[in-house]
Short mmCIF file of C-alpha atoms and ligand atoms in Angstrom, two decimals:
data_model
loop_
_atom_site.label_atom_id
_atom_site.label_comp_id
_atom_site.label_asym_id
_atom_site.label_seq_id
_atom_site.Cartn_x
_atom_site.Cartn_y
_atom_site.Cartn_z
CA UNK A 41 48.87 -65.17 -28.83
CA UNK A 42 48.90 -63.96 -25.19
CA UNK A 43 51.66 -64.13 -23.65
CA UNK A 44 52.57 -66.21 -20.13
CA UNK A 45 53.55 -64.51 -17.00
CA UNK A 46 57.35 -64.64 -17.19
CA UNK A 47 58.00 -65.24 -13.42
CA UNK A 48 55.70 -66.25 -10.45
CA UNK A 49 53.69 -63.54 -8.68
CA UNK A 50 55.98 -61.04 -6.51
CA UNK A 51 55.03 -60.75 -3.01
CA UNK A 52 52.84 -57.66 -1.98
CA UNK A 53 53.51 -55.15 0.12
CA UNK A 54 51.83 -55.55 3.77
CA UNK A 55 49.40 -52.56 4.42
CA UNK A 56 49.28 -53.03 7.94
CA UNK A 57 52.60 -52.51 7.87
CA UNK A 58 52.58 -49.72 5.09
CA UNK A 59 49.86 -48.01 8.24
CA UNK A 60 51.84 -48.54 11.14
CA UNK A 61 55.08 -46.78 8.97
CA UNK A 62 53.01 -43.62 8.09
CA UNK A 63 51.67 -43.35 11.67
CA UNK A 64 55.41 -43.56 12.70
CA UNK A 65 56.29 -40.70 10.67
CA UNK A 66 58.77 -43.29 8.29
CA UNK A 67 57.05 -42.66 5.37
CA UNK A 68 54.76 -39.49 4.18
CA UNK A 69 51.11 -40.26 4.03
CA UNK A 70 50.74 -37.89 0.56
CA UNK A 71 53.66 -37.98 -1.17
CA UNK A 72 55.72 -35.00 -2.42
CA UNK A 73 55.08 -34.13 -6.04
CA UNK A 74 57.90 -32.59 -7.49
CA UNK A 75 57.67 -34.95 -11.14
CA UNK A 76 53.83 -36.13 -10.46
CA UNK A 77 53.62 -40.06 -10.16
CA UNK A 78 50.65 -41.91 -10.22
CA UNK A 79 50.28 -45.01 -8.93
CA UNK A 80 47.61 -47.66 -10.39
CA UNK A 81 47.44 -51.10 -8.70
CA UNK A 82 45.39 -54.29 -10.62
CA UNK A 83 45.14 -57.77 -10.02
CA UNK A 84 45.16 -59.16 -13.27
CA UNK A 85 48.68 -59.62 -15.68
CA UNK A 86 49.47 -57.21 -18.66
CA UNK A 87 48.20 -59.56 -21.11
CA UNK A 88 44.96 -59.21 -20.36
CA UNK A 89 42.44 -56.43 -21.84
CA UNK A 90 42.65 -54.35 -18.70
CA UNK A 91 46.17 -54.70 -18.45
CA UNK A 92 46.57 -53.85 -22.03
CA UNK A 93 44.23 -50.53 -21.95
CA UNK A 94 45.97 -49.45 -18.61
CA UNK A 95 49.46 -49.99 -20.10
CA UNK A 96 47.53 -47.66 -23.46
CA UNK A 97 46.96 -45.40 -20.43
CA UNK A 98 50.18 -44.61 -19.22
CA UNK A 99 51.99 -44.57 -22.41
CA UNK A 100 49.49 -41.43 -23.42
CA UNK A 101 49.80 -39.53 -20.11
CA UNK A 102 53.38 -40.11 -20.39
CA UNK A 103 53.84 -39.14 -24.00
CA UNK A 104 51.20 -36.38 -23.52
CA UNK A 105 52.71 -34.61 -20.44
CA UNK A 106 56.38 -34.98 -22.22
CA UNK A 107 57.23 -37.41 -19.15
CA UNK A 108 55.98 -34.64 -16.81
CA UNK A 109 53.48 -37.36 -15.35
CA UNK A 110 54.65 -40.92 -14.77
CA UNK A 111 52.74 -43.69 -14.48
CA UNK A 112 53.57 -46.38 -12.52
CA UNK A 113 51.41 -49.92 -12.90
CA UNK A 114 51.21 -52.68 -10.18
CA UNK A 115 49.67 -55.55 -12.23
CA UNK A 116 48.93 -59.07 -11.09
CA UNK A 117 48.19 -58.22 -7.21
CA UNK A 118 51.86 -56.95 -6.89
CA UNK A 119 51.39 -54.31 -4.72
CA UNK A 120 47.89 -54.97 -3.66
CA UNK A 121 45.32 -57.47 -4.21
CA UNK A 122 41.60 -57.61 -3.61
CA UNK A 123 41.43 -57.91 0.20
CA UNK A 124 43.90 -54.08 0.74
CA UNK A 125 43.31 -52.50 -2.53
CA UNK A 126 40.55 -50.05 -1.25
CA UNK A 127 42.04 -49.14 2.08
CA UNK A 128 45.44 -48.88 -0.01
CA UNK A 129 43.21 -45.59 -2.03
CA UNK A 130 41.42 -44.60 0.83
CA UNK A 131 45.14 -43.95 2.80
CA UNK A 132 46.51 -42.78 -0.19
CA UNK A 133 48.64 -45.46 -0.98
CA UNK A 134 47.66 -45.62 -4.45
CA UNK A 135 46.12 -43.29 -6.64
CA UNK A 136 44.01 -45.11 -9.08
CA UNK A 137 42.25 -48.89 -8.99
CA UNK A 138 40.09 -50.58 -11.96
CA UNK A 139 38.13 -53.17 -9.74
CA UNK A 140 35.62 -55.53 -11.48
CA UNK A 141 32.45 -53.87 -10.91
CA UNK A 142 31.03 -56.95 -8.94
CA UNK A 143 33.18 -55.96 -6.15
CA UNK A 144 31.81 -52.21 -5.61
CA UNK A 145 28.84 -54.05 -3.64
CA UNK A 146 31.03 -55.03 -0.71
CA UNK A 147 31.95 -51.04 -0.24
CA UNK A 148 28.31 -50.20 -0.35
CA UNK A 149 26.77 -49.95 -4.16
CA UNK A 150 25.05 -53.39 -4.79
CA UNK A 151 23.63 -51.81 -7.81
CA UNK A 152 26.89 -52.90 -9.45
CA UNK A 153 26.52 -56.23 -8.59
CA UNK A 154 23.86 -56.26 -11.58
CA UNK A 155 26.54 -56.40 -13.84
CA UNK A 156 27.62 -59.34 -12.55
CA UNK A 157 24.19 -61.22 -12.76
CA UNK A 158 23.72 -64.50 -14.78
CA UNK A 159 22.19 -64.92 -17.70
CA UNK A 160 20.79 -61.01 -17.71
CA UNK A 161 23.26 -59.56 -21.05
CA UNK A 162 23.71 -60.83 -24.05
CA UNK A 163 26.76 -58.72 -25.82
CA UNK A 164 29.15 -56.28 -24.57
CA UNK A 165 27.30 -53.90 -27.09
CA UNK A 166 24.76 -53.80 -24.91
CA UNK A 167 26.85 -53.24 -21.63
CA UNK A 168 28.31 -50.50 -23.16
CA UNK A 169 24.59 -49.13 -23.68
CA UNK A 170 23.84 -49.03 -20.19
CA UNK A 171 27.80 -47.75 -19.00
CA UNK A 172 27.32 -44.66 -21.11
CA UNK A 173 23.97 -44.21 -21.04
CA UNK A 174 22.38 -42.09 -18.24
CA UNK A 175 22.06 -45.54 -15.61
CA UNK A 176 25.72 -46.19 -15.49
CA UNK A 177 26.62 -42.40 -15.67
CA UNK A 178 24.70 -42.05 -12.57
CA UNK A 179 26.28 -44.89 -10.58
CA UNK A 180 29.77 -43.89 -11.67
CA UNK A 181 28.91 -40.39 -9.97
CA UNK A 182 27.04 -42.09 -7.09
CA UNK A 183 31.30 -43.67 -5.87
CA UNK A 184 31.20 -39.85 -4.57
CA UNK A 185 29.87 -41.36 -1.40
CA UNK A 186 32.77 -43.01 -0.88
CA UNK A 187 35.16 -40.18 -1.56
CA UNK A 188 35.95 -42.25 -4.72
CA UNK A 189 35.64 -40.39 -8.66
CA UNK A 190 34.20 -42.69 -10.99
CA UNK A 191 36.42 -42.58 -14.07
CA UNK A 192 35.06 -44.82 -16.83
CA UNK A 193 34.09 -48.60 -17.84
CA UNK A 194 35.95 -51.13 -19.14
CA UNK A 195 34.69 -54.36 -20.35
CA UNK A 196 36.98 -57.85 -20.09
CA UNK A 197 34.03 -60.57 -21.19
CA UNK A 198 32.15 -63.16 -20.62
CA UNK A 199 32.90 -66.05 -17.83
CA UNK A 200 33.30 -69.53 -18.30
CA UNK A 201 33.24 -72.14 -15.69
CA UNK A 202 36.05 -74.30 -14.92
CA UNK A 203 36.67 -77.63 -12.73
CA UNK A 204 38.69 -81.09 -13.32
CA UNK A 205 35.06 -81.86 -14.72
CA UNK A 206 32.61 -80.64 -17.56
CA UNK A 207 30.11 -78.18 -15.96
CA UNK A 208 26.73 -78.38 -18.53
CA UNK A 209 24.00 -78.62 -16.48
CA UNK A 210 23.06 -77.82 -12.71
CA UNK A 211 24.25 -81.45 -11.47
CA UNK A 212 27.50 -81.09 -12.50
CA UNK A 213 28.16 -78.57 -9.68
CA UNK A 214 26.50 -80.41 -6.76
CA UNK A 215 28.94 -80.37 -4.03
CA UNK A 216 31.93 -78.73 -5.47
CA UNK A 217 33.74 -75.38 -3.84
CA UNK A 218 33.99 -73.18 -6.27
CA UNK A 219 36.05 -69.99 -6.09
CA UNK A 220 34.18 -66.16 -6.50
CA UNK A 221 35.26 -63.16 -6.07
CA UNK A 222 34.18 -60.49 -3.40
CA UNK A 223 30.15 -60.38 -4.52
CA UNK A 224 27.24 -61.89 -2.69
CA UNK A 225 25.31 -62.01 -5.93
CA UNK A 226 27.66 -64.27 -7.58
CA UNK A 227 28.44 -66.36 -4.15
CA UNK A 228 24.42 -66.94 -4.20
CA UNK A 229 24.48 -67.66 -8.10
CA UNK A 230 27.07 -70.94 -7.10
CA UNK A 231 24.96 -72.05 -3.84
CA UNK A 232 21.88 -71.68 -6.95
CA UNK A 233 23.90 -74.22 -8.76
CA UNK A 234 24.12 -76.48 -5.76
CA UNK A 235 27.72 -75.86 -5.70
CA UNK A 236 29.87 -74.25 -2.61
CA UNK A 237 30.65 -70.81 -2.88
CA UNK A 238 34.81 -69.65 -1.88
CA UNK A 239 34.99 -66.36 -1.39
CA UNK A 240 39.23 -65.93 -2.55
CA UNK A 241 41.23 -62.81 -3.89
CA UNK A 242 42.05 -63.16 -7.51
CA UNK A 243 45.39 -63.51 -6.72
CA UNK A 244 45.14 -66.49 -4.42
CA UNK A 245 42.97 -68.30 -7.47
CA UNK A 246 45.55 -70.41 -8.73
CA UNK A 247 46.82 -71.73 -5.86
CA UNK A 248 43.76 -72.78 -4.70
CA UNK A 249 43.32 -74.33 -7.58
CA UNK A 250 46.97 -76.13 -7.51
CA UNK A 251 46.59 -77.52 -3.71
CA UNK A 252 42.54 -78.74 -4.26
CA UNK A 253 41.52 -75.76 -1.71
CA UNK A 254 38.41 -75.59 -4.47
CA UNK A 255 37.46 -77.22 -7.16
CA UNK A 256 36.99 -74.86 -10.30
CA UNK A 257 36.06 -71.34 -10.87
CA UNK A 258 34.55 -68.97 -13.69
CA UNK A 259 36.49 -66.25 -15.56
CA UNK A 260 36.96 -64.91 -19.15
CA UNK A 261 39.17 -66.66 -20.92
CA UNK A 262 41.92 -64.20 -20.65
CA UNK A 263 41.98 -64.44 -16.95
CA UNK A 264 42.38 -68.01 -17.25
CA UNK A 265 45.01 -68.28 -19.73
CA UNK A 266 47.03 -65.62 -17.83
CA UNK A 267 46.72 -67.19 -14.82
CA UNK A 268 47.85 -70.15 -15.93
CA UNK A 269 44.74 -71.77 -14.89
CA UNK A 270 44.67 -74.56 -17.58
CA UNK A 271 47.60 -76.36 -15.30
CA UNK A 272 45.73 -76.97 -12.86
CA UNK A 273 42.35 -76.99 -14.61
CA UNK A 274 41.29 -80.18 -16.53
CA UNK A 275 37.82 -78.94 -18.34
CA UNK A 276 36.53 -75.28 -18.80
CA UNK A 277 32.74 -75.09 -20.10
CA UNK A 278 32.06 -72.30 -22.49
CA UNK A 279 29.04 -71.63 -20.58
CA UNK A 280 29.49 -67.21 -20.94
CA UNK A 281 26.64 -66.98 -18.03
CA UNK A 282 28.09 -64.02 -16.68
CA UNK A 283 30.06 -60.51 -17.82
CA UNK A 284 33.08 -59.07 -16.10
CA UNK A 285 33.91 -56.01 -16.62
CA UNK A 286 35.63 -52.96 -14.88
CA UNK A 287 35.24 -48.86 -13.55
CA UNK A 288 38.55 -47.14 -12.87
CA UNK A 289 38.67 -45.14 -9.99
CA UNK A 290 40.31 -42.40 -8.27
CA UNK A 291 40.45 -41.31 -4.43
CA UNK A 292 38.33 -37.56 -4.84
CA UNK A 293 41.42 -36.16 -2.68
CA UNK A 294 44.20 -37.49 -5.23
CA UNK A 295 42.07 -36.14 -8.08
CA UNK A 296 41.77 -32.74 -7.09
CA UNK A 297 44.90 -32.25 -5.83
CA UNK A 298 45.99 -32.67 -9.62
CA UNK A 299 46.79 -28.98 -11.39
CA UNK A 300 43.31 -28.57 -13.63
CA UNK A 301 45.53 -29.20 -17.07
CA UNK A 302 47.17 -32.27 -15.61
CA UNK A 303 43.71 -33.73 -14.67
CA UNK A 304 42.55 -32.92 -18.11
CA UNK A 305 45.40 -34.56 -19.82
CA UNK A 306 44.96 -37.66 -17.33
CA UNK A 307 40.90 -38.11 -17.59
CA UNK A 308 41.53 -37.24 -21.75
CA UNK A 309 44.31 -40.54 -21.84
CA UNK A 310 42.23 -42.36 -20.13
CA UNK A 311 38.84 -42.08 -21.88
CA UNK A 312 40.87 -42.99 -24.70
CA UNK A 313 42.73 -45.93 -23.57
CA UNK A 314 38.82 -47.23 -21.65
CA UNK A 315 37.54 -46.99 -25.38
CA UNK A 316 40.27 -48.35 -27.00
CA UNK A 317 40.28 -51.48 -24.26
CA UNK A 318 36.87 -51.98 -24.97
CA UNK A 319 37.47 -52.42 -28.88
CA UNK A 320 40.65 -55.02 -28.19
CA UNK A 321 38.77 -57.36 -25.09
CA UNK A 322 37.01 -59.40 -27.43
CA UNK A 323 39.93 -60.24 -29.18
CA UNK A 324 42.08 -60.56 -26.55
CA UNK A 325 39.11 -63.62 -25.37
CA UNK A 326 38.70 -64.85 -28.78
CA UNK A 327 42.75 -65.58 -28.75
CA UNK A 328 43.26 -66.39 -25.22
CA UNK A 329 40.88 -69.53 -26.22
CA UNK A 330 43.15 -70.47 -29.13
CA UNK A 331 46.34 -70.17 -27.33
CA UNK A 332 44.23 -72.62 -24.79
CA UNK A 333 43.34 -74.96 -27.60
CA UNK A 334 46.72 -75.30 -28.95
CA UNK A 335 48.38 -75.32 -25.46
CA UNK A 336 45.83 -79.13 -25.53
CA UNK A 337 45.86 -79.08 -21.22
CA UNK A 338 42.50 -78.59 -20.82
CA UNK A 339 39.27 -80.07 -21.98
CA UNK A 340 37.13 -77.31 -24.03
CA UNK A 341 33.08 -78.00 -23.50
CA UNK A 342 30.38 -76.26 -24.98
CA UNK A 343 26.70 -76.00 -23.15
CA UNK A 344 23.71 -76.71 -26.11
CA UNK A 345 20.21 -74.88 -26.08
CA UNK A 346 18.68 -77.02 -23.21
CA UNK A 347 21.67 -76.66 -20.95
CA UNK A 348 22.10 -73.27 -21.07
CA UNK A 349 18.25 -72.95 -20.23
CA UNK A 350 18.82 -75.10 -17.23
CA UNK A 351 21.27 -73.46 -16.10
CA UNK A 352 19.48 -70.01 -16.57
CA UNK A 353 16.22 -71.42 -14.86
CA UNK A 354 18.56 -72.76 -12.08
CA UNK A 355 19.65 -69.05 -11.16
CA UNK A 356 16.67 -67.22 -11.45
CA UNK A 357 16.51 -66.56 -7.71
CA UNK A 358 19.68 -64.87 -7.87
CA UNK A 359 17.82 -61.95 -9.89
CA UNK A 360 15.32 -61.85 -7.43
CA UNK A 361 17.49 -61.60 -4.48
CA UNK A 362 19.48 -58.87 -6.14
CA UNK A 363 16.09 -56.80 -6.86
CA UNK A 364 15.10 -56.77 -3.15
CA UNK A 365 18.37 -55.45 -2.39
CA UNK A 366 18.50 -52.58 -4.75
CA UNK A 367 14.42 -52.28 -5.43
CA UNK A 368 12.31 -53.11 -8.33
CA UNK A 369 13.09 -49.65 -9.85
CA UNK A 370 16.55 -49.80 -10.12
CA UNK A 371 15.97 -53.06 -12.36
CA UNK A 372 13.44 -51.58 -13.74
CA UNK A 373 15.69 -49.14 -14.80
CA UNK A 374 18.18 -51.79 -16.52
CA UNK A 375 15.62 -53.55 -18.38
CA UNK A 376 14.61 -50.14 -19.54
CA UNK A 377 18.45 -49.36 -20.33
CA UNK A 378 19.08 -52.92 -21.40
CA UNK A 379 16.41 -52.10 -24.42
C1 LMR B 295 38.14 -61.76 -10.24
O1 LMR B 295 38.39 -61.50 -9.05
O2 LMR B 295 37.85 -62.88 -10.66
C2 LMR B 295 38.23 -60.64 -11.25
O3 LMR B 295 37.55 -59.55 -10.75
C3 LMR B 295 39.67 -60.30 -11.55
C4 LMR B 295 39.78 -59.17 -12.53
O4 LMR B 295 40.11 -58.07 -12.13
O5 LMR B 295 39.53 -59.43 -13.72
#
């Protein structure tokens, strides 16, 4: 069973004031390397299947490299959340992020935001067809633009909606605020719903859940379990309209400023760990849900045939919006990759 957080979040550290130190000359802006550290930052807590597969991660590097390479891990928005975790690579703060891939749009690559679209896949089997096929290949290599390598995928799941009320059909959202993360595709897929759109950092979910700043949210179910989301959370609807899943990246200068056998031994551990995460996030769902069933806070809904169609029929616009962002190719392209 997953387990809880042991302690409430830690505070993170402020990068205006991480900036203002480096510009003082207090604190190097590339750090020496005598024993090479890398540092990976993640909003999410261990227990979770990117937590697990980037704890995998280090534990290979570090076995691999005979402790020559350390790995340090910032879960749960520790050392930087959602709103400073990209400037935090681009000054080289940290070395390594996994984002969800939903939030690449805000940095300039709405294509990724079509992994985030309702209602468009139907198993991670077939996500993983379009991450390794030649589509998601390309975009991982298109985060060059940004100075940013494109590491690999990792998948977490399918979302679920949440709220101190069952959320079946499009009238159940009318009027309430409902938490997203940093993508206008899913921000337009809650105004579809009739339902207010909060655009939050993962790590300021909960809260805003606590104090009634919004009314529900969607996540897998090991992003709600971990973020102890069922306290404050009366009903979750198994609705699975959505996927979320991850790329790990690297800033280009951090990359190739690793020795070529280091890199090797760092991309190897971590094409291993990605594919190993991606074999373990199902479960991790699957018993996230019982460990909410037995835990008996929160209501547990399911959506039948002729909700889930409403719902789908509800968002259709969002798909629409998306494809005169990107252009009918590109989603041309997916269906084609989709099968
Ligand atoms: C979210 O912001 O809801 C997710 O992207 C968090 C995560 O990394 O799973």
């Amino acid at each position: 069973m997953p387990a809880l957080p042991a302690s409430p979040l830690p505070r993170r550290h402020g990068l205006r004031e991480l900036g203002a130190l480096v510009l003082a000359g207090a604190v190097p802006a590339v750090r020496s390397r005598t024993a090479l550290t890398i540092r990976l930052s993640h909003v999410v807590a261990h227990q979770t299947p990117k937590g697990l597969a980037l704890q995998r991660f280090k534990a290979l590097v570090e076995e691999r490299s005979a402790g020559a390479v350390q790995v340090e891990i910032y879960a749960n928005s520790s050392l930087y959340g959602d709103g400073d975790e990209m400037q935090a690579l681009q000054m080289g703060a940290v070395d390594m992020l996994a984002p969800s891939l939903s939030k690449f749009g805000r940095i300039g690559f709405p294509e990724f935001e079509a992994f985030g679209l309702p209602f468009v896949f139907d198993s991670t089997a077939q996500i993983r067809q379009v991450c390794e096929g030649a589509l998601g290949q390309r975009m991982l290599s298109a985060l060059g633009r940004q100075r940013l390598v494109g590491l690999g995928y990792l998948d977490n799941g399918f979302k679920h909606m949440s709220a101190n009320k069952p959320l079946r059909t499009p009238q159940d959202y009318a009027g309430l605020r409902m938490r997203v993360q940093d993508s206008r595709i899913i921000a337009q897929q809650m105004r579809a719903l009739g339902a207010q759109p909060v655009n939050l950092s993962f790590g300021e979910t909960r809260r805003a859940l606590a104090t009634g700043v919004v009314d529900g949210t969607e996540n897998p179910i090991s992003n709600f379990w971990t973020q102890r989301m069922h306290e404050v959370q009366t009903d979750l609807t198994l609705t699975a309209h959505g996927y979320l899943g991850y790329a790990v990246v690297a800033h280009r200068d951090f990359w190739a400023s690793l020795p070529a056998a280091q890199r090797t031994l760092v991309h190897d551990a971590l094409r291993e760990a990605l594919a190993w995460g991606n074999t373990i996030a199902e479960r991790e769902n699957a018993d996230a849900l019982s460990a909410l069933r037995l835990a008996g806070t929160t209501r547990i809904h399911t959506v039948d045939a002729a909700q889930r169609d409403a719902l789908r029929q509800a968002v259709r616009s969002v798909h629409e919006t998306l494809e005169q962002r990107i252009g009918a190719r590109w989603m041309r392209e997916l269906r084609a990759a989709l099968g």
